[in-house]
Coordinates of C-alpha atoms in Angstrom, one line a residue:
M1 CA 0.0 0.0 0.0
K2 CA 2.9 2.4 0.8
V3 CA 4.5 1.8 -2.5
R4 CA 1.3 2.6 -4.3
L5 CA 0.8 5.8 -2.4
I6 CA 4.4 7.0 -3.1
S7 CA 4.0 6.2 -6.8
R8 CA 0.7 8.1 -7.0
D9 CA 2.2 11.1 -5.2
R10 CA 5.2 11.2 -7.4
C11 CA 3.0 11.0 -10.5
W12 CA 0.9 13.9 -9.1
L13 CA 4.0 16.0 -8.5
L14 CA 5.3 15.3 -12.0
A15 CA 2.0 16.3 -13.5
A16 CA 1.9 19.6 -11.5
V17 CA 5.5 20.4 -12.5
L18 CA 4.8 19.8 -16.2
V19 CA 1.7 22.0 -16.1
F20 CA 3.6 24.8 -14.4
A21 CA 6.5 24.5 -16.9
E22 CA 4.2 24.4 -19.9
T23 CA 2.4 27.6 -18.7
V24 CA 5.7 29.5 -18.2
I25 CA 7.3 28.3 -21.5
S26 CA 4.2 29.2 -23.5
F27 CA 4.5 32.9 -22.7
F28 CA 8.3 33.2 -23.5
A29 CA 9.4 30.6 -25.9
P30 CA 9.0 31.3 -29.7
H31 CA 7.2 29.0 -32.0
S32 CA 9.7 26.2 -32.9
Y33 CA 10.0 22.5 -33.4
V34 CA 11.4 22.1 -29.9
L35 CA 8.4 24.0 -28.4
T36 CA 6.1 21.8 -30.4
A37 CA 7.8 18.6 -29.3
Y38 CA 7.9 19.7 -25.7
G39 CA 4.2 20.6 -25.8
D40 CA 3.1 17.4 -27.5
L41 CA 5.1 15.1 -25.2
T42 CA 4.0 17.0 -22.1
Q43 CA 0.3 16.5 -23.1
C44 CA 0.9 12.8 -23.8
I45 CA 2.5 12.4 -20.3
L46 CA -0.3 14.3 -18.7
L47 CA -3.0 12.2 -20.4
L48 CA -1.1 9.1 -19.4
C49 CA -1.3 10.3 -15.8
V50 CA -5.0 10.9 -16.3
L51 CA -5.5 7.4 -17.7
Q52 CA -3.5 5.9 -14.8
G53 CA -5.5 7.8 -12.3
M54 CA -8.9 6.7 -13.7
L55 CA -7.7 3.1 -14.3
A56 CA -6.5 2.7 -10.7
N57 CA -10.1 3.0 -9.5
V58 CA -11.5 0.2 -11.6
T59 CA -10.3 -2.6 -9.3
A60 CA -10.5 -0.7 -6.1
T61 CA -14.3 -0.1 -5.7
E62 CA -17.6 -1.8 -5.8
Q63 CA -19.4 -3.0 -8.9
R64 CA -21.3 0.1 -10.1
A65 CA -18.4 2.3 -9.2
R66 CA -16.1 0.1 -11.2
L67 CA -18.3 0.5 -14.2
F68 CA -18.3 4.3 -13.7
W69 CA -14.5 4.4 -13.6
A70 CA -14.2 1.9 -16.4
L71 CA -16.2 4.2 -18.7
M72 CA -14.2 7.2 -17.6
T73 CA -11.1 5.3 -18.4
L74 CA -12.4 4.4 -21.9
G75 CA -13.1 8.0 -22.6
C76 CA -9.6 9.1 -21.4
G77 CA -8.0 6.3 -23.4
S78 CA -9.7 7.6 -26.6
W79 CA -8.5 11.1 -25.7
L80 CA -4.9 9.8 -25.3
F81 CA -5.1 8.0 -28.6
V82 CA -5.9 11.3 -30.4
Q83 CA -3.0 13.0 -28.6
F84 CA -0.6 10.2 -29.7
L85 CA -1.8 10.6 -33.3
W86 CA -1.3 14.4 -33.1
T87 CA 2.2 13.9 -31.7
Y88 CA 3.0 11.4 -34.5
F89 CA 2.4 14.0 -37.1
E90 CA 4.1 17.0 -35.4
V91 CA 7.0 15.2 -33.7
G92 CA 7.5 12.0 -35.6
L93 CA 6.8 13.3 -39.2
R94 CA 7.8 16.9 -38.4
S95 CA 4.8 18.1 -40.4
D96 CA 1.7 20.1 -39.7
V97 CA -1.3 18.2 -38.6
P98 CA -3.7 18.0 -41.6
N99 CA -6.9 19.9 -41.5
P100 CA -9.3 18.0 -41.7
F101 CA -7.6 15.7 -39.1
V102 CA -8.3 12.0 -39.2
G103 CA -8.3 11.8 -35.4
D104 CA -11.1 14.3 -35.0
V105 CA -13.8 11.5 -34.9
A106 CA -12.1 9.8 -32.0
L107 CA -11.7 13.2 -30.2
F108 CA -15.4 13.9 -30.8
L109 CA -16.5 10.5 -29.5
H110 CA -14.4 10.3 -26.4
L111 CA -17.0 12.1 -24.4
V112 CA -19.7 9.5 -25.1
P113 CA -18.3 6.9 -22.6
M114 CA -18.1 9.7 -20.0
M115 CA -21.8 10.4 -20.6
G116 CA -22.4 6.7 -20.0
A117 CA -20.4 6.9 -16.8
L118 CA -22.7 9.7 -15.5
A119 CA -25.7 7.5 -16.3
V120 CA -24.4 4.7 -14.1
R121 CA -25.0 6.8 -11.0
P122 CA -23.1 4.6 -8.4
D123 CA -24.3 7.1 -5.7
L124 CA -27.9 5.9 -6.0
E125 CA -29.8 2.9 -4.6
R126 CA -30.4 0.4 -7.3
D127 CA -34.1 -0.1 -8.0
E128 CA -34.5 -3.7 -9.3
S129 CA -37.9 -2.9 -10.8
V130 CA -36.4 -0.4 -13.2
A131 CA -34.3 -1.4 -16.2
Q132 CA -30.8 -0.3 -15.6
P133 CA -28.7 1.3 -18.4
G134 CA -27.0 -1.5 -20.3
G135 CA -24.6 -2.0 -23.2
L136 CA -27.3 -1.6 -25.8
D137 CA -28.3 1.8 -24.4
F138 CA -24.7 2.9 -24.6
A139 CA -24.4 1.4 -28.1
L140 CA -27.5 3.4 -29.3
L141 CA -26.0 6.6 -27.7
L142 CA -22.6 6.0 -29.4
I143 CA -24.2 5.3 -32.8
W144 CA -26.3 8.5 -32.5
W145 CA -23.3 10.7 -31.8
L146 CA -21.3 9.0 -34.6
Y147 CA -24.3 9.5 -36.9
L148 CA -24.4 13.2 -36.1
Y149 CA -20.7 13.5 -36.8
L150 CA -21.0 11.6 -40.1
F151 CA -24.1 13.6 -41.0
I152 CA -22.8 17.1 -40.2
V153 CA -19.0 16.9 -40.5
I154 CA -17.9 14.1 -42.8
P155 CA -19.6 15.4 -46.0
W156 CA -17.2 18.3 -46.0
Q157 CA -14.2 16.1 -45.5
Y158 CA -14.8 13.3 -48.0
V159 CA -18.0 13.7 -50.0
S160 CA -17.6 17.4 -51.0
P161 CA -14.3 18.5 -49.4
N162 CA -14.5 22.0 -48.0
A163 CA -12.0 22.8 -45.1
A164 CA -13.8 26.0 -44.0
L165 CA -17.2 24.2 -43.8
Y166 CA -15.5 21.2 -42.1
G167 CA -14.0 23.4 -39.4
R168 CA -17.2 25.3 -38.7
S169 CA -19.3 22.1 -38.7
F170 CA -16.9 20.3 -36.3
D171 CA -16.6 23.2 -34.0
S172 CA -20.4 23.7 -33.8
L173 CA -21.1 20.0 -33.2
Y174 CA -18.2 19.7 -30.7
V175 CA -19.7 22.6 -28.7
V176 CA -23.1 21.0 -28.7
E177 CA -21.6 17.8 -27.4
H178 CA -19.8 19.6 -24.6
V179 CA -22.9 21.5 -23.7
V180 CA -24.9 18.2 -23.4
F181 CA -22.1 16.6 -21.3
L182 CA -21.9 19.6 -19.0
A183 CA -25.7 19.6 -18.6
C184 CA -25.6 15.9 -17.7
A185 CA -22.7 16.4 -15.3
G186 CA -24.3 19.5 -13.7
W187 CA -27.6 17.7 -13.2
V188 CA -25.9 14.6 -11.6
W189 CA -23.9 16.9 -9.4
R190 CA -26.9 18.9 -8.3
H191 CA -28.9 15.7 -7.4
S192 CA -26.2 13.9 -5.5
T193 CA -24.9 14.0 -2.0
G194 CA -21.9 12.9 0.1
V195 CA -18.6 11.8 -1.4
W196 CA -20.0 11.3 -4.9
R197 CA -21.2 14.8 -5.0
L198 CA -17.6 16.0 -4.5
I199 CA -16.5 13.7 -7.4
Y200 CA -19.3 14.9 -9.7
G201 CA -18.6 18.6 -8.8
Q202 CA -14.9 18.2 -9.7
L203 CA -15.8 16.4 -12.9
F204 CA -18.2 19.3 -13.9
G205 CA -15.5 21.9 -13.2
A206 CA -12.8 20.0 -15.1
S207 CA -15.2 19.4 -18.0
L208 CA -16.1 23.1 -18.1
L209 CA -12.5 24.1 -18.3
Y210 CA -11.8 21.5 -20.9
A211 CA -14.8 22.5 -23.0
F212 CA -13.6 26.1 -23.0
S213 CA -10.0 25.3 -23.8
S214 CA -10.7 22.7 -26.5
T215 CA -13.3 25.0 -28.2
A216 CA -10.9 27.9 -28.2
A217 CA -8.1 25.7 -29.6
S218 CA -10.4 24.4 -32.4
V219 CA -11.4 27.9 -33.4
A220 CA -7.7 29.0 -33.3
I221 CA -6.8 26.1 -35.6
D222 CA -9.4 27.1 -38.1
L223 CA -8.2 30.7 -38.0
G224 CA -4.5 29.6 -38.3
H225 CA -3.5 31.1 -35.0
Y226 CA -2.8 27.8 -33.1
Y227 CA 0.4 26.0 -32.6
T228 CA 1.3 23.4 -30.0
G229 CA 2.9 24.9 -26.9
S230 CA 1.1 28.3 -27.4
V231 CA -1.0 30.0 -24.7
Y232 CA -4.1 28.1 -26.1
D233 CA -2.6 25.0 -24.5
D234 CA -2.4 26.5 -21.0
P235 CA -6.0 26.0 -19.9
L236 CA -6.0 22.6 -21.8
V237 CA -3.1 21.2 -19.8
L238 CA -4.7 22.6 -16.6
S239 CA -7.8 20.6 -17.3
F240 CA -5.7 17.5 -17.8
L241 CA -4.3 18.1 -14.3
W242 CA -7.8 18.5 -12.9
F243 CA -9.0 15.3 -14.5
F244 CA -5.9 13.5 -13.0
A245 CA -6.9 15.0 -9.6
I246 CA -10.3 13.4 -9.9
G247 CA -8.8 10.0 -10.4
V248 CA -6.5 10.6 -7.4
M249 CA -9.5 11.8 -5.4
G250 CA -11.4 8.6 -6.3
Q251 CA -8.5 6.5 -4.9
R252 CA -8.2 8.4 -1.7
L253 CA -12.0 8.4 -1.0
A254 CA -12.6 4.8 -2.2
G255 CA -13.2 3.5 1.4
K256 CA -15.8 6.2 2.0
M257 CA -17.6 5.4 -1.2
R258 CA -18.3 1.8 -0.3
G259 CA -21.9 1.3 0.8
I260 CA -22.8 5.0 0.7
R261 CA -26.0 5.6 -1.2
T262 CA -28.4 8.5 -1.1
S263 CA -31.9 7.7 0.4
K264 CA -33.6 8.7 -2.8
P265 CA -33.9 5.6 -5.0
E266 CA -33.1 5.6 -8.7
K267 CA -36.2 6.2 -10.8
G268 CA -34.9 5.2 -14.2
S269 CA -32.3 5.7 -16.8
W270 CA -32.1 8.9 -18.8
V271 CA -29.6 7.2 -21.1
A272 CA -32.5 5.0 -22.4
V273 CA -34.6 8.2 -22.8
L274 CA -31.8 9.9 -24.7
A275 CA -31.4 6.8 -26.9
M276 CA -35.1 6.9 -27.7
V277 CA -34.9 10.6 -28.6
A278 CA -31.9 9.8 -30.8
I279 CA -34.0 7.3 -32.8
L280 CA -36.9 9.7 -33.2
S281 CA -34.5 12.5 -34.4
L282 CA -33.4 10.5 -37.4
P283 CA -36.4 11.0 -39.7
V284 CA -36.4 14.7 -38.7
L285 CA -32.8 15.1 -39.9
A286 CA -33.6 13.1 -43.0
A287 CA -36.5 15.5 -43.8
W288 CA -34.2 18.5 -43.2
A289 CA -31.6 17.1 -45.6
I290 CA -34.1 16.5 -48.4
Y291 CA -36.3 19.6 -48.2
M292 CA -34.5 22.3 -46.3
S293 CA -30.8 21.8 -46.9
H294 CA -28.9 23.7 -49.6
A295 CA -26.0 21.3 -49.7
P296 CA -24.9 19.8 -53.0
D297 CA -26.7 16.7 -54.3
P298 CA -23.9 14.3 -53.4
V299 CA -24.0 15.5 -49.8
R300 CA -27.8 15.2 -49.6
N301 CA -27.8 11.7 -51.1
F302 CA -25.0 10.7 -48.7
R303 CA -27.0 12.0 -45.7
L304 CA -30.2 10.3 -46.8
L305 CA -28.4 6.9 -47.2
L306 CA -26.6 7.4 -43.9
T307 CA -29.9 8.1 -42.1
L308 CA -31.6 5.0 -43.6
G309 CA -28.7 2.8 -42.7
T310 CA -28.6 4.2 -39.2
M311 CA -32.3 3.8 -38.7
M312 CA -32.0 0.1 -39.7
L313 CA -29.0 -0.4 -37.3
M314 CA -30.6 1.4 -34.4
G315 CA -33.9 -0.4 -35.1
L316 CA -32.1 -3.7 -34.9
L317 CA -30.4 -2.8 -31.6
L318 CA -33.7 -1.6 -30.2
W319 CA -35.4 -4.9 -31.2
I320 CA -32.5 -6.8 -29.5
K321 CA -33.0 -4.7 -26.4
Q322 CA -36.7 -5.2 -26.3
H323 CA -36.3 -9.0 -26.9
G324 CA -33.9 -9.1 -24.0
L325 CA -36.4 -7.1 -21.8
D326 CA -39.2 -9.5 -22.8
Q327 CA -37.1 -12.5 -21.8
K328 CA -36.2 -10.8 -18.5
I329 CA -39.9 -10.1 -17.8
V330 CA -40.8 -13.7 -18.5
R331 CA -38.1 -15.0 -16.2
S332 CA -39.1 -12.5 -13.5
N333 CA -42.8 -13.5 -13.8
Q334 CA -41.8 -17.2 -13.5
Q335 CA -39.7 -16.4 -10.5
L336 CA -42.5 -14.4 -8.9
R337 CA -45.0 -17.2 -9.6
E338 CA -42.6 -19.7 -8.1
D339 CA -42.0 -17.5 -5.1
S340 CA -45.8 -17.1 -4.6
Y341 CA -46.2 -20.8 -4.6
T342 CA -43.4 -21.5 -2.2
D343 CA -43.4 -21.6 1.6
L344 CA -40.6 -19.2 2.8
L345 CA -39.7 -21.3 5.8
T346 CA -39.6 -24.9 4.6
G347 CA -39.2 -24.4 0.8
S348 CA -42.1 -26.6 0.1
K349 CA -45.2 -25.5 -1.8
N350 CA -48.0 -23.6 -0.2
R351 CA -51.8 -23.6 -0.4
R352 CA -51.8 -21.1 -3.3
F353 CA -50.0 -23.8 -5.4
L354 CA -52.6 -26.4 -4.5
T355 CA -55.4 -24.0 -5.5
A356 CA -53.7 -23.3 -8.8
T357 CA -53.0 -26.9 -9.8
I358 CA -55.4 -29.3 -8.0
A359 CA -58.4 -28.6 -10.3
A360 CA -56.4 -29.7 -13.4
D361 CA -55.1 -32.9 -11.6
A362 CA -58.6 -33.8 -10.4
T363 CA -60.1 -33.2 -13.8
R364 CA -57.5 -35.4 -15.5
V365 CA -58.1 -38.3 -13.1
A366 CA -61.9 -38.0 -13.2
R367 CA -61.9 -37.9 -17.0
G368 CA -59.8 -41.0 -17.2
Y369 CA -62.3 -42.9 -15.0
A370 CA -65.3 -41.4 -16.8
L371 CA -64.0 -42.7 -20.1
G372 CA -63.5 -46.1 -18.6
E373 CA -59.7 -46.1 -19.1
N374 CA -58.8 -46.5 -15.4
V375 CA -61.6 -48.9 -14.5
S376 CA -60.3 -51.3 -17.1
G377 CA -57.2 -52.0 -15.0
K378 CA -54.8 -49.1 -15.8
R379 CA -52.4 -48.6 -12.9
N380 CA -51.3 -45.3 -11.3
A381 CA -54.4 -43.5 -12.2
D382 CA -55.4 -42.1 -8.8
L383 CA -54.8 -39.0 -6.6
V384 CA -54.1 -39.7 -2.9
F385 CA -54.1 -36.9 -0.3
Y386 CA -51.9 -37.4 2.8
L387 CA -52.4 -34.9 5.7
I388 CA -49.4 -35.1 8.0
D389 CA -49.3 -33.6 11.5
C390 CA -46.2 -33.4 13.7
D391 CA -46.8 -35.0 17.1
H392 CA -46.2 -33.0 20.3
F393 CA -44.8 -30.1 18.2
K394 CA -46.2 -27.4 20.6
E395 CA -44.0 -28.9 23.4
V396 CA -40.9 -28.3 21.2
N397 CA -41.9 -24.6 20.8
D398 CA -42.7 -24.2 24.5
R399 CA -39.5 -25.9 25.7
H400 CA -36.9 -24.7 23.2
G401 CA -38.4 -21.7 21.5
H402 CA -39.8 -20.9 18.1
E403 CA -36.4 -20.7 16.4
V404 CA -35.7 -24.3 17.2
G405 CA -39.3 -25.1 16.2
D406 CA -38.8 -23.5 12.8
Q407 CA -35.5 -25.5 12.3
M408 CA -37.4 -28.7 13.2
L409 CA -40.1 -27.9 10.7
I410 CA -37.4 -27.5 8.0
E411 CA -35.9 -30.8 8.9
I412 CA -39.3 -32.6 9.0
A413 CA -40.1 -31.1 5.5
R414 CA -36.7 -32.5 4.3
Q415 CA -37.5 -35.9 5.8
I416 CA -40.9 -36.1 4.1
S417 CA -39.5 -35.0 0.8
S418 CA -37.0 -37.8 1.0
A419 CA -39.8 -40.3 1.4
I420 CA -42.0 -39.2 -1.6
R421 CA -41.6 -39.4 -5.3
H422 CA -40.6 -36.7 -7.7
S423 CA -44.1 -36.6 -9.1
D424 CA -45.6 -36.1 -5.6
V425 CA -46.0 -32.6 -4.2
L426 CA -45.2 -31.5 -0.6
I427 CA -47.3 -28.6 0.6
R428 CA -47.1 -26.7 3.9
W429 CA -50.7 -26.9 5.0
G430 CA -50.3 -24.6 8.0
G431 CA -48.5 -24.6 11.3
D432 CA -47.0 -28.0 11.8
E433 CA -49.2 -29.7 9.2
F434 CA -48.1 -30.8 5.7
L435 CA -50.1 -32.1 2.8
V436 CA -48.7 -34.6 0.2
V437 CA -50.6 -34.8 -3.1
S438 CA -49.5 -38.1 -4.6
R439 CA -50.2 -38.1 -8.3
F440 CA -50.1 -41.0 -10.8
T441 CA -50.5 -43.5 -8.0
N442 CA -52.5 -46.6 -7.2
R443 CA -55.1 -46.6 -4.4
E444 CA -54.3 -50.2 -3.4
E445 CA -50.7 -49.3 -2.7
A446 CA -51.4 -45.9 -1.0
S447 CA -50.4 -47.2 2.4
I448 CA -46.9 -47.8 1.2
L449 CA -46.2 -44.0 1.0
A450 CA -47.8 -43.5 4.4
D451 CA -45.4 -46.1 5.9
R452 CA -42.4 -44.4 4.3
V453 CA -43.4 -41.0 5.7
L454 CA -43.9 -42.5 9.2
Q455 CA -40.5 -44.1 9.0
A456 CA -38.7 -41.0 7.5
V457 CA -40.1 -38.6 10.2
G458 CA -40.1 -41.0 13.2
G459 CA -37.1 -43.1 12.4
E460 CA -34.3 -40.5 12.7
F461 CA -33.3 -37.5 14.8
C462 CA -33.5 -33.9 13.7
S463 CA -30.1 -32.3 14.0
L464 CA -30.6 -28.7 15.0
K465 CA -28.4 -25.8 16.0
N466 CA -25.9 -25.9 18.9
G467 CA -25.7 -29.7 18.6
L468 CA -29.3 -30.3 19.7
R469 CA -30.9 -33.5 18.4
L470 CA -34.6 -34.1 18.8
G471 CA -36.8 -36.9 17.7
C472 CA -40.3 -36.5 16.4
S473 CA -43.1 -38.7 15.2
C474 CA -46.0 -37.8 13.0
S475 CA -49.6 -38.8 12.4
V476 CA -51.0 -39.3 8.9
G477 CA -54.5 -39.3 7.5
W478 CA -55.1 -40.1 3.9
A479 CA -57.9 -40.6 1.4
V480 CA -58.1 -41.3 -2.3
F481 CA -59.6 -39.5 -5.3
P482 CA -61.9 -40.3 -7.0
W483 CA -63.9 -41.8 -4.2
F484 CA -66.3 -43.8 -6.3
I485 CA -64.5 -45.1 -9.4
R486 CA -67.8 -45.7 -11.3
E487 CA -69.0 -42.2 -10.5
P488 CA -65.7 -40.1 -10.3
E489 CA -67.5 -36.8 -10.0
A490 CA -69.9 -37.8 -7.3
V491 CA -67.5 -36.7 -4.6
G492 CA -65.3 -33.7 -5.2
Y493 CA -61.6 -33.5 -4.2
E494 CA -62.6 -31.0 -1.5
E495 CA -64.6 -33.7 0.3
V496 CA -61.8 -36.2 -0.1
L497 CA -59.5 -33.7 1.5
R498 CA -62.0 -33.4 4.4
L499 CA -62.0 -37.2 4.6
A500 CA -58.2 -37.2 4.9
D501 CA -58.5 -34.5 7.6
C502 CA -61.0 -36.7 9.5
A503 CA -58.7 -39.7 9.2
L504 CA -55.8 -37.6 10.6
Y505 CA -58.0 -36.7 13.6
E506 CA -58.7 -40.3 14.2
A507 CA -55.0 -41.1 14.0
K508 CA -54.2 -38.4 16.6
K509 CA -57.1 -39.6 18.8
A510 CA -55.9 -43.2 18.5
G511 CA -52.5 -42.5 20.1
K512 CA -50.5 -40.6 17.3
N513 CA -47.4 -42.0 15.5
Q514 CA -49.6 -43.8 13.0
A515 CA -51.4 -43.4 9.7
I516 CA -55.1 -44.1 9.0
G517 CA -56.3 -44.2 5.4
M518 CA -59.8 -44.2 4.0
L519 CA -60.7 -46.4 1.0
P520 CA -64.3 -46.8 -0.4
T521 CA -66.0 -50.2 -0.1
L522 CA -68.3 -49.4 -3.1
E523 CA -67.7 -48.4 -6.7
H524 CA -71.0 -46.5 -6.9
S525 CA -72.4 -43.9 -4.5
P526 CA -75.2 -45.1 -2.2
P527 CA -78.7 -43.8 -2.9
A528 CA -78.5 -41.2 -0.1
K529 CA -74.9 -40.1 0.5
S530 CA -74.2 -38.4 3.8
V531 CA -72.2 -35.1 3.8
V532 CA -68.8 -35.3 5.3
A533 CA -69.0 -33.1 8.3
G534 CA -68.5 -33.3 12.1
C535 CA -65.8 -35.9 11.7
K536 CA -64.9 -35.8 15.4
E537 CA -68.1 -37.5 16.3
A538 CA -69.4 -39.2 13.1
R539 CA -68.3 -42.7 12.1
L540 CA -66.7 -42.1 8.7
S541 CA -66.9 -45.7 7.6
E542 CA -70.7 -45.6 7.9
Q543 CA -71.0 -42.1 6.2
M544 CA -68.9 -42.8 3.2
M545 CA -69.0 -46.6 3.0
A546 CA -65.3 -46.5 3.8
R547 CA -62.8 -49.1 5.2
T548 CA -59.8 -48.0 7.1
V549 CA -56.2 -48.9 6.6
I550 CA -54.0 -48.5 9.7
S551 CA -50.2 -48.3 9.6
L552 CA -48.1 -48.0 12.8
G553 CA -45.1 -45.7 13.1
P554 CA -41.6 -46.6 14.6
S555 CA -41.5 -48.0 18.1
C556 CA -40.7 -45.9 21.1
S557 CA -37.2 -47.1 21.2
Q558 CA -36.7 -45.7 17.6
V559 CA -38.1 -42.3 18.4
R560 CA -36.2 -40.7 21.3
S561 CA -35.6 -37.1 22.2
A562 CA -32.1 -35.9 23.1
E563 CA -33.6 -35.0 26.6
P564 CA -34.9 -38.0 28.6
D565 CA -37.8 -36.2 30.2
T566 CA -39.5 -35.7 26.8
V567 CA -39.1 -39.2 25.4
S568 CA -42.4 -40.6 26.4
K569 CA -44.4 -37.7 25.0
A570 CA -42.4 -37.4 21.8
A571 CA -42.7 -41.1 20.9
A572 CA -45.9 -42.5 22.3
A573 CA -46.9 -46.0 21.2
S574 CA -49.6 -46.2 18.7
R575 CA -52.6 -48.5 18.8
L576 CA -55.3 -49.7 16.4
V577 CA -58.9 -48.5 16.6

């Protein structure tokens, strides 16, 4: 860390000395090759310092801040490329830089990544419900500024060469770009707080000085008054030093930036709005080129073809962006639907899921029996509802607290899940009760799954936090759908669920740690079917012509609490009724 600080401080000192020397020399040294070489090399070194200052922040901060500094680095890198190209002509080739200059397009576009950096807004809370500025938004913005440059400036460089019109067009468009950038920087500065407000304020000041100095130098070039190392370069190199100071400031304040966000959440991306405005501006500029411009025909034709090509390209990018947003919305809706169907504690399904899916399952099964497919001997054609209640669970909450009780519910849900098939569905029914909907099953083998659940829950300890291990048994009540296979719609699945609930009540009353199932004794409904109600007092076998199937859970010796005084209640022996 000390080596890095010393290197940064030396770089800052070198940049300050170069700016001071450049300012002094520009007032006294006459125009010469030596002055030109010194001025060009000084600006290259200063821009290298700026690039190093911005780049040092890319790996030192959090994700959105890294993107901010990465885009700033990209803009400064393009800036340095133009300066290298300028130095190549004046120092390497010892010739005047041609006007028009081939590097002007890179100089013009280097502000676009910086606009993108401002749009990232690492100082704001991220609103996940709002689409964040992405690569396609930046691509649309870059293509628009490139289109403006090709539309306004390039015709006077290549299509119908005219140095005077080229210079005026470039200067005018460059000023507009600076004004837009300054407006964005000023708006972000005004609506930010804390450390980032300081960064944005310094960026606005440095950009304002740079806009003034670069515009003045461009005008001086067109008038023939500019030469490298002249007084026109003094405010320019001072702006270089200011941009370098911003990078150094970002490194010094990196620790204070982490986790700092304004309380006002981000509402949306003005980059996306600007990109949409760019698309809508294309037909307007095309109409101006055709009906209002007095440019030569080759220039008008070039502008029209350029506009049509840009519209196709931007339209394609917009379609790709919309397609991506549609896919994201589909995934988000699927995730929301899945979350709404999932119990937050145990990860099993909830009653909402049952409400959304049970009607289709019941209709499928009933239709199969109504058409005679299942009656003819087809296996795995039934639905079986298993209601599962944890025995003595209230005592766990009372003795160990609800946190331990919640952990135990999670473990019990895991145990039940290990006992059922992939086609079966585990549902948190409420409190310490679960429902298993066994699909594509056979009613004559329904007791097998009940036995597996009893063994899975009552046959092993639940390992909880702090090394606590508790045993727990469960009671199960189950019933089959359809109830009457010759009249599959005579008893709805709601009534079968109530039958399973009544069977669970009987299992609890009979001593717990067992399963009681309900199977019909008839294939047709009797002439006068009773309503399933008052299951605590009514004899279900007489009401629904049912026979019961009883399965015992693990013995007392297999279900044992980690604390001896709770053994007898946690694993009471079951009996038949």
